[in-house]
Short mmCIF file of the C-alpha atoms (twelve columns), coordinates in Angstrom:
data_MODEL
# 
_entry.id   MODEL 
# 
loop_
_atom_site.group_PDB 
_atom_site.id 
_atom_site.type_symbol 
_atom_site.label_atom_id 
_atom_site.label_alt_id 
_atom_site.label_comp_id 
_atom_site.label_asym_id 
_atom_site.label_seq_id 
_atom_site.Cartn_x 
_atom_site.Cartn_y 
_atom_site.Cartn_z 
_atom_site.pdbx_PDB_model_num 
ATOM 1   C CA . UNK A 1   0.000  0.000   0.000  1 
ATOM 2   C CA . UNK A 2   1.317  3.405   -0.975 1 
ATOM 3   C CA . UNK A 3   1.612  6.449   1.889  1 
ATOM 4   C CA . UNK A 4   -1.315 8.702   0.280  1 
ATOM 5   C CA . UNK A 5   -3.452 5.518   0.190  1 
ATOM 6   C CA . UNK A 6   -6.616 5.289   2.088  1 
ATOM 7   C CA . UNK A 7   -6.196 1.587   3.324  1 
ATOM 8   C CA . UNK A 8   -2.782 2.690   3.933  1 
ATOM 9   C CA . UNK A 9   -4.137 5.146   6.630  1 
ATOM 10  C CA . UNK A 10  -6.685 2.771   7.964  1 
ATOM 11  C CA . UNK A 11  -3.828 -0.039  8.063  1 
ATOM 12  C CA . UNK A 12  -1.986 2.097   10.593 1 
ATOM 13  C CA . UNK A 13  -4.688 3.210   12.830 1 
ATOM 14  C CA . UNK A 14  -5.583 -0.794  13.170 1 
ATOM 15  C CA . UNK A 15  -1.880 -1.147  14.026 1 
ATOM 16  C CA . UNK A 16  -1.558 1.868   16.958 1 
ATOM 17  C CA . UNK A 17  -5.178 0.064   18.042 1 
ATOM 18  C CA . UNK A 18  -3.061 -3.290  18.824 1 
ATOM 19  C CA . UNK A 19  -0.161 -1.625  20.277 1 
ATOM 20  C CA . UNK A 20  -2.717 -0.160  22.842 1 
ATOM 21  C CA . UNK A 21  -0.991 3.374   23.255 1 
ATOM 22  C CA . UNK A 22  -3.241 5.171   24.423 1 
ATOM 23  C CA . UNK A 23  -3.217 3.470   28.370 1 
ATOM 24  C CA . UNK A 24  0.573  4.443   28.593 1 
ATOM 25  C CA . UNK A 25  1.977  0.992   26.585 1 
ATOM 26  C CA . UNK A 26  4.764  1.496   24.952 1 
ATOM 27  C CA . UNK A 27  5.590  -0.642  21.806 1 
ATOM 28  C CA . UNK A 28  8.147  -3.398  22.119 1 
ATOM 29  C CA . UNK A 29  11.501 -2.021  20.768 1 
ATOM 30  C CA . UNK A 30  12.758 -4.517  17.930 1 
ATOM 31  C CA . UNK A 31  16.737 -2.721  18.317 1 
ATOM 32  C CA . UNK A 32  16.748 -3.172  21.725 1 
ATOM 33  C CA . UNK A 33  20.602 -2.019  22.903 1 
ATOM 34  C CA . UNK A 34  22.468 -4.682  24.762 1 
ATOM 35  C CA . UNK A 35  24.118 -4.199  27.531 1 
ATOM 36  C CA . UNK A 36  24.744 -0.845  29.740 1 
ATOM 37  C CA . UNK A 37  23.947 2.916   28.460 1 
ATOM 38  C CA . UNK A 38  26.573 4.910   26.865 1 
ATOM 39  C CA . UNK A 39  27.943 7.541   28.852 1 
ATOM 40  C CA . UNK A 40  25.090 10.061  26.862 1 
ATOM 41  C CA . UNK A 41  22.103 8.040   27.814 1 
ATOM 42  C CA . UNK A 42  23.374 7.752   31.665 1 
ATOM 43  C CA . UNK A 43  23.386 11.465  31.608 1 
ATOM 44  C CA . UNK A 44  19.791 11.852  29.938 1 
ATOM 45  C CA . UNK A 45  18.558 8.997   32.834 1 
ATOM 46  C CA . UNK A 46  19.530 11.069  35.041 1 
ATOM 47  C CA . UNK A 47  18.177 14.069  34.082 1 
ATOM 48  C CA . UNK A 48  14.618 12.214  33.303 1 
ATOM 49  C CA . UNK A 49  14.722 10.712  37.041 1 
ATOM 50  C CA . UNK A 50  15.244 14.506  38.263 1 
ATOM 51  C CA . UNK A 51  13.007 16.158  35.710 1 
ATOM 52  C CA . UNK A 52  10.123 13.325  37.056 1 
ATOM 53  C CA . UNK A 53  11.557 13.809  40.969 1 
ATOM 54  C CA . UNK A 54  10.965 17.169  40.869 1 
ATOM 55  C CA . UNK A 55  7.479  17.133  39.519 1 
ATOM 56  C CA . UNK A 56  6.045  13.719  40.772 1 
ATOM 57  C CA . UNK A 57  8.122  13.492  44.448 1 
ATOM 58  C CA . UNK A 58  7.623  16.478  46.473 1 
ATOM 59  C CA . UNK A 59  10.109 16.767  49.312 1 
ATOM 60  C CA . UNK A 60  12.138 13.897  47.948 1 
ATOM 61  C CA . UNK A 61  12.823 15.099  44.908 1 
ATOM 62  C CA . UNK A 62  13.000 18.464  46.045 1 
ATOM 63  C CA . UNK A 63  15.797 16.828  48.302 1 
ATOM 64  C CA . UNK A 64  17.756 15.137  45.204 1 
ATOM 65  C CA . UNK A 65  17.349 17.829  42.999 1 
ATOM 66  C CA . UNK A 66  19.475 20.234  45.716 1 
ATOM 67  C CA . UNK A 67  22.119 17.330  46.368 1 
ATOM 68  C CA . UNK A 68  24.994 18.449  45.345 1 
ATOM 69  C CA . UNK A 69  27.806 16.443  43.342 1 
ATOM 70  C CA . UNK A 70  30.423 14.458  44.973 1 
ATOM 71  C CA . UNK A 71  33.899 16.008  44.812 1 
ATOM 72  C CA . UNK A 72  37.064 13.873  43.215 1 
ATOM 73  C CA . UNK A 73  38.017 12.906  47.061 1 
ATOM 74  C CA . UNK A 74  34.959 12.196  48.228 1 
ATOM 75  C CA . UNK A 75  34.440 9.503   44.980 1 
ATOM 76  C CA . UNK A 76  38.054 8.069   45.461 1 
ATOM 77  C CA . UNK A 77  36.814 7.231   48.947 1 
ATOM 78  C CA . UNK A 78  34.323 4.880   47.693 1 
ATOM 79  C CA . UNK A 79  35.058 1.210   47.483 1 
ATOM 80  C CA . UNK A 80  37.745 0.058   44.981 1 
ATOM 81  C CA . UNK A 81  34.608 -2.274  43.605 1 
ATOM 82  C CA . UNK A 82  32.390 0.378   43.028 1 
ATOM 83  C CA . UNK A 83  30.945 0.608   39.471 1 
ATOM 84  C CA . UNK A 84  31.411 3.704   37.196 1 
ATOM 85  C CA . UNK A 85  27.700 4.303   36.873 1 
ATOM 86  C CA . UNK A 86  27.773 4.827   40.493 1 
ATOM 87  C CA . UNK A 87  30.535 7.077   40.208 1 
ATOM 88  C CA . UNK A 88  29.150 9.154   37.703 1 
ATOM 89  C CA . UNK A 89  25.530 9.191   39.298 1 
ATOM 90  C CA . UNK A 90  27.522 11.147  42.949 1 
ATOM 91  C CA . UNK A 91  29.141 13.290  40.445 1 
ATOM 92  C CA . UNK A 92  26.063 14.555  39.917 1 
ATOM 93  C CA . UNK A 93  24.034 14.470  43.048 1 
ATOM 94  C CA . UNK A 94  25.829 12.371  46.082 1 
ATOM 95  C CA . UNK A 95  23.005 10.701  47.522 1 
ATOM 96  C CA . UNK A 96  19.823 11.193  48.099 1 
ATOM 97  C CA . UNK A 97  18.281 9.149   45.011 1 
ATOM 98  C CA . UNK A 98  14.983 7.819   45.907 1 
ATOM 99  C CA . UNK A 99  14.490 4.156   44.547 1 
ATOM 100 C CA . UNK A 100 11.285 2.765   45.429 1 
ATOM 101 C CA . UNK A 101 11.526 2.388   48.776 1 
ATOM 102 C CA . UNK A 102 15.154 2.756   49.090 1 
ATOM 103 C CA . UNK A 103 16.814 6.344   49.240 1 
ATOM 104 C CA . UNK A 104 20.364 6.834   47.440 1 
ATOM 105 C CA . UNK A 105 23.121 6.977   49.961 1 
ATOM 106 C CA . UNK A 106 25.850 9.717   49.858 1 
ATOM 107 C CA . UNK A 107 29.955 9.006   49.795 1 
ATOM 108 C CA . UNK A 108 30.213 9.173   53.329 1 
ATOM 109 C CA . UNK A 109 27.237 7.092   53.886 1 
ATOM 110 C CA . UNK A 110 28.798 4.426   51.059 1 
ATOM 111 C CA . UNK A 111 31.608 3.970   53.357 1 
ATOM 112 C CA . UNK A 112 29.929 4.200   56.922 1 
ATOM 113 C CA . UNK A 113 27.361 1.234   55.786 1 
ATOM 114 C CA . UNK A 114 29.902 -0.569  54.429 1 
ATOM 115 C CA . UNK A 115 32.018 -0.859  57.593 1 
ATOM 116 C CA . UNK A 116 29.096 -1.576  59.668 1 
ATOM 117 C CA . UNK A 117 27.640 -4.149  57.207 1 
ATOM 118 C CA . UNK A 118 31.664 -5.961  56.920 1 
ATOM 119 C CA . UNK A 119 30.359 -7.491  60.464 1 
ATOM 120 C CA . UNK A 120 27.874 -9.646  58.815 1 
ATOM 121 C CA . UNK A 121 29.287 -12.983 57.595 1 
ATOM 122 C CA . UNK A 122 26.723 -12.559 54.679 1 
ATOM 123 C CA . UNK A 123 28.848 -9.441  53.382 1 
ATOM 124 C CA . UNK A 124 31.308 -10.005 50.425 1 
ATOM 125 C CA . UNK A 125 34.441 -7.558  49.582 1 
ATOM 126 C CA . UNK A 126 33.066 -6.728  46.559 1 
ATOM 127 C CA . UNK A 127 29.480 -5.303  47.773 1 
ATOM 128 C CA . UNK A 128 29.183 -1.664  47.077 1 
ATOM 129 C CA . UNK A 129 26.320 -0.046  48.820 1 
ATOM 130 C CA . UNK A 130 23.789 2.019   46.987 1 
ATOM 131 C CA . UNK A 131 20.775 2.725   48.597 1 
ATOM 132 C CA . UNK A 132 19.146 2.173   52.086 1 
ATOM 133 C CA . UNK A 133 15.567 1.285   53.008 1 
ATOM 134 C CA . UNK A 134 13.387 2.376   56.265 1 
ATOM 135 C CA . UNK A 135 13.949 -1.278  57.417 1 
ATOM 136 C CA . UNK A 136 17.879 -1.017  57.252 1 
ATOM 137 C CA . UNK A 137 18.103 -3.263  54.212 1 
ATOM 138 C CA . UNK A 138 20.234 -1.788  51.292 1 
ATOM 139 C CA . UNK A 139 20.286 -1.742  48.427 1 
ATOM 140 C CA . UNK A 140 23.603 -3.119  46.931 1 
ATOM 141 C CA . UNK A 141 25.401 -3.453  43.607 1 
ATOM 142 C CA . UNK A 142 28.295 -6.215  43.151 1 
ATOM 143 C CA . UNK A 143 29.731 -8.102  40.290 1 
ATOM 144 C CA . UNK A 144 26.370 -10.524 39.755 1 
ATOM 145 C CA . UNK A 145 24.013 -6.799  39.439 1 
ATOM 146 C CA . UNK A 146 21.744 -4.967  42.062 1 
ATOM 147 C CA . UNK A 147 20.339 -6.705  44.911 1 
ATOM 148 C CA . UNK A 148 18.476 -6.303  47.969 1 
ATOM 149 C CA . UNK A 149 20.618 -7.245  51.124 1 
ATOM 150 C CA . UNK A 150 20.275 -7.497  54.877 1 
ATOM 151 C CA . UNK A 151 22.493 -8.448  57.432 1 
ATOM 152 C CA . UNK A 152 20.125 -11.616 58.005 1 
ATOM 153 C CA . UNK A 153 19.183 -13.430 54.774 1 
ATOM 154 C CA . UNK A 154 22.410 -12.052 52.929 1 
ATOM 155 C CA . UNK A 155 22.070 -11.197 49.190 1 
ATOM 156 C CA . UNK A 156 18.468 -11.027 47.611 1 
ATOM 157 C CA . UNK A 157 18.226 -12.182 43.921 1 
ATOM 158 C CA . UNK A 158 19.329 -10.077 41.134 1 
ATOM 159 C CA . UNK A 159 16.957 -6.929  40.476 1 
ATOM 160 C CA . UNK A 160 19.190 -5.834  37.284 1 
ATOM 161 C CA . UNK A 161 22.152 -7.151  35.636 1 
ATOM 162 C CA . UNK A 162 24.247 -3.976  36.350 1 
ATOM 163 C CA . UNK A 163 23.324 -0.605  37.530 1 
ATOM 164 C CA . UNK A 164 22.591 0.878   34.732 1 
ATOM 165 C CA . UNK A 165 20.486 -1.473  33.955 1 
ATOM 166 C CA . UNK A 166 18.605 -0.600  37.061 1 
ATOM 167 C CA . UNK A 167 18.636 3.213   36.721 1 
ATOM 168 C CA . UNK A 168 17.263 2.470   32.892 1 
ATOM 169 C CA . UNK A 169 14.552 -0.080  33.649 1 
ATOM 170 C CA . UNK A 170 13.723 2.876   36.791 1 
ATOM 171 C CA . UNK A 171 13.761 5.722   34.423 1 
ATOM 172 C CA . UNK A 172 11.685 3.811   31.809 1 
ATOM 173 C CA . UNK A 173 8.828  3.066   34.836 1 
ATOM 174 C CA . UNK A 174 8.718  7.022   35.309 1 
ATOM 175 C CA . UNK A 175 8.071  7.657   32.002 1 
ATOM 176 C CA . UNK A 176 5.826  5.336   31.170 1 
ATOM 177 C CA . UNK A 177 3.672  6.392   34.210 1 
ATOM 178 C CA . UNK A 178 4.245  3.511   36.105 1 
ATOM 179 C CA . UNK A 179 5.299  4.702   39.462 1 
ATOM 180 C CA . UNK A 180 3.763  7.200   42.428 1 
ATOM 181 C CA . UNK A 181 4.861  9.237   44.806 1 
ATOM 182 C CA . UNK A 182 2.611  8.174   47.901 1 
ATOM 183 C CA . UNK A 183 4.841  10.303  50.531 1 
ATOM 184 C CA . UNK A 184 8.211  10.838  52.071 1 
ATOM 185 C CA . UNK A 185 7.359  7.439   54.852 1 
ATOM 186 C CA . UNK A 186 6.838  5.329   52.056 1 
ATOM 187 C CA . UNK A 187 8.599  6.421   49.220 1 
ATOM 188 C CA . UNK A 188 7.753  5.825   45.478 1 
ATOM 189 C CA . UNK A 189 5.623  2.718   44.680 1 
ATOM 190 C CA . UNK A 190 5.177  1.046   41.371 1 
ATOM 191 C CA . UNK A 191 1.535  0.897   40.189 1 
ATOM 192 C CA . UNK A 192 -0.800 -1.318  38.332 1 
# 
């Protein structure tokens, strides 16, 4: 069917019908990238989750959104295991990140929760501490991906392959309208 074709026209509206878009669905992506985001895409993440933060959060994101970046000492603190990603995500705002229920720890936090959490037999060397919840679980990001952790159970199963990963497959939930603020106790939930 040709472009200036009637049929052609009604074709397409059948199509966008399927794909449901109007209820927030996004098409499936048929060029999906592999792996982690270039260093461009991090940076527009980032600046989605704060655009979304700061209209959708409140006081949280509010409270990102004024973080300021880490300085060059404050990231060589971290631990020798800890990711680029998360490097480049304090650059920009240390800490303060709110993921679901979790809340983006700062350098100085990084290292404090790591020390403390070293006393747990359940803690490995190459655990870098993200995030921490209400409940004193964290949020964690080693060599397998992101996981939940607590000084308890040990390592939760794999949320994303990297952190990246995670901060895309976040990002993506925002946009898609997928996630609410329900208030600075509970944090951001994902919705039906």
């Amino acid at each position: 069917k040709q472009a200036g074709d009637p049929s052609h026209l009604a074709s397409l509206v059948v199509i966008l019908d399927r794909m449901d878009v109007s209820k927030g669905s996004m098409p499936e992506i048929h060029n999906k990238r592999e792996g982690d985001m270039s260093d461009d895409e991090l940076k527009q993440c980032m600046l989605d989750m704060e655009t979304w933060l700061t209209s959708n959060a409140e006081t949280a994101g509010a409270t990102f959104a004024s973080a300021p970046g880490a300085s060059a000492e404050q990231l060589a603190s971290l631990p020798a295991s800890a990711p680029p990603t998360l490097k480049a995500l304090l650059s920009v705002h240390d800490g303060k990140l709110p993921l679901l229920d979790f809340v983006g720890l700062t350098c100085s936090e990084i290292s404090s929760e790591t020390a403390a959490a070293k006393a747990s037999a359940k803690w490995a060397d190459d655990y870098v501490p993200l995030a921490k919840n209400p409940d004193g679980d964290l949020l964690v990001v080693c060599g397998s991906g992101v996981h939940r952790w607590d000084a308890e159970l040990g390592l939760g199963s794999v949320e994303a392959p990297s952190l990246s990963q995670h901060l895309e497959k976040y990002r993506n939930l925002m946009m898609q309208g997928k996630l609410e603020y329900v208030g600075d106790d509970c944090g951001i939930m994902e919705i039906a």
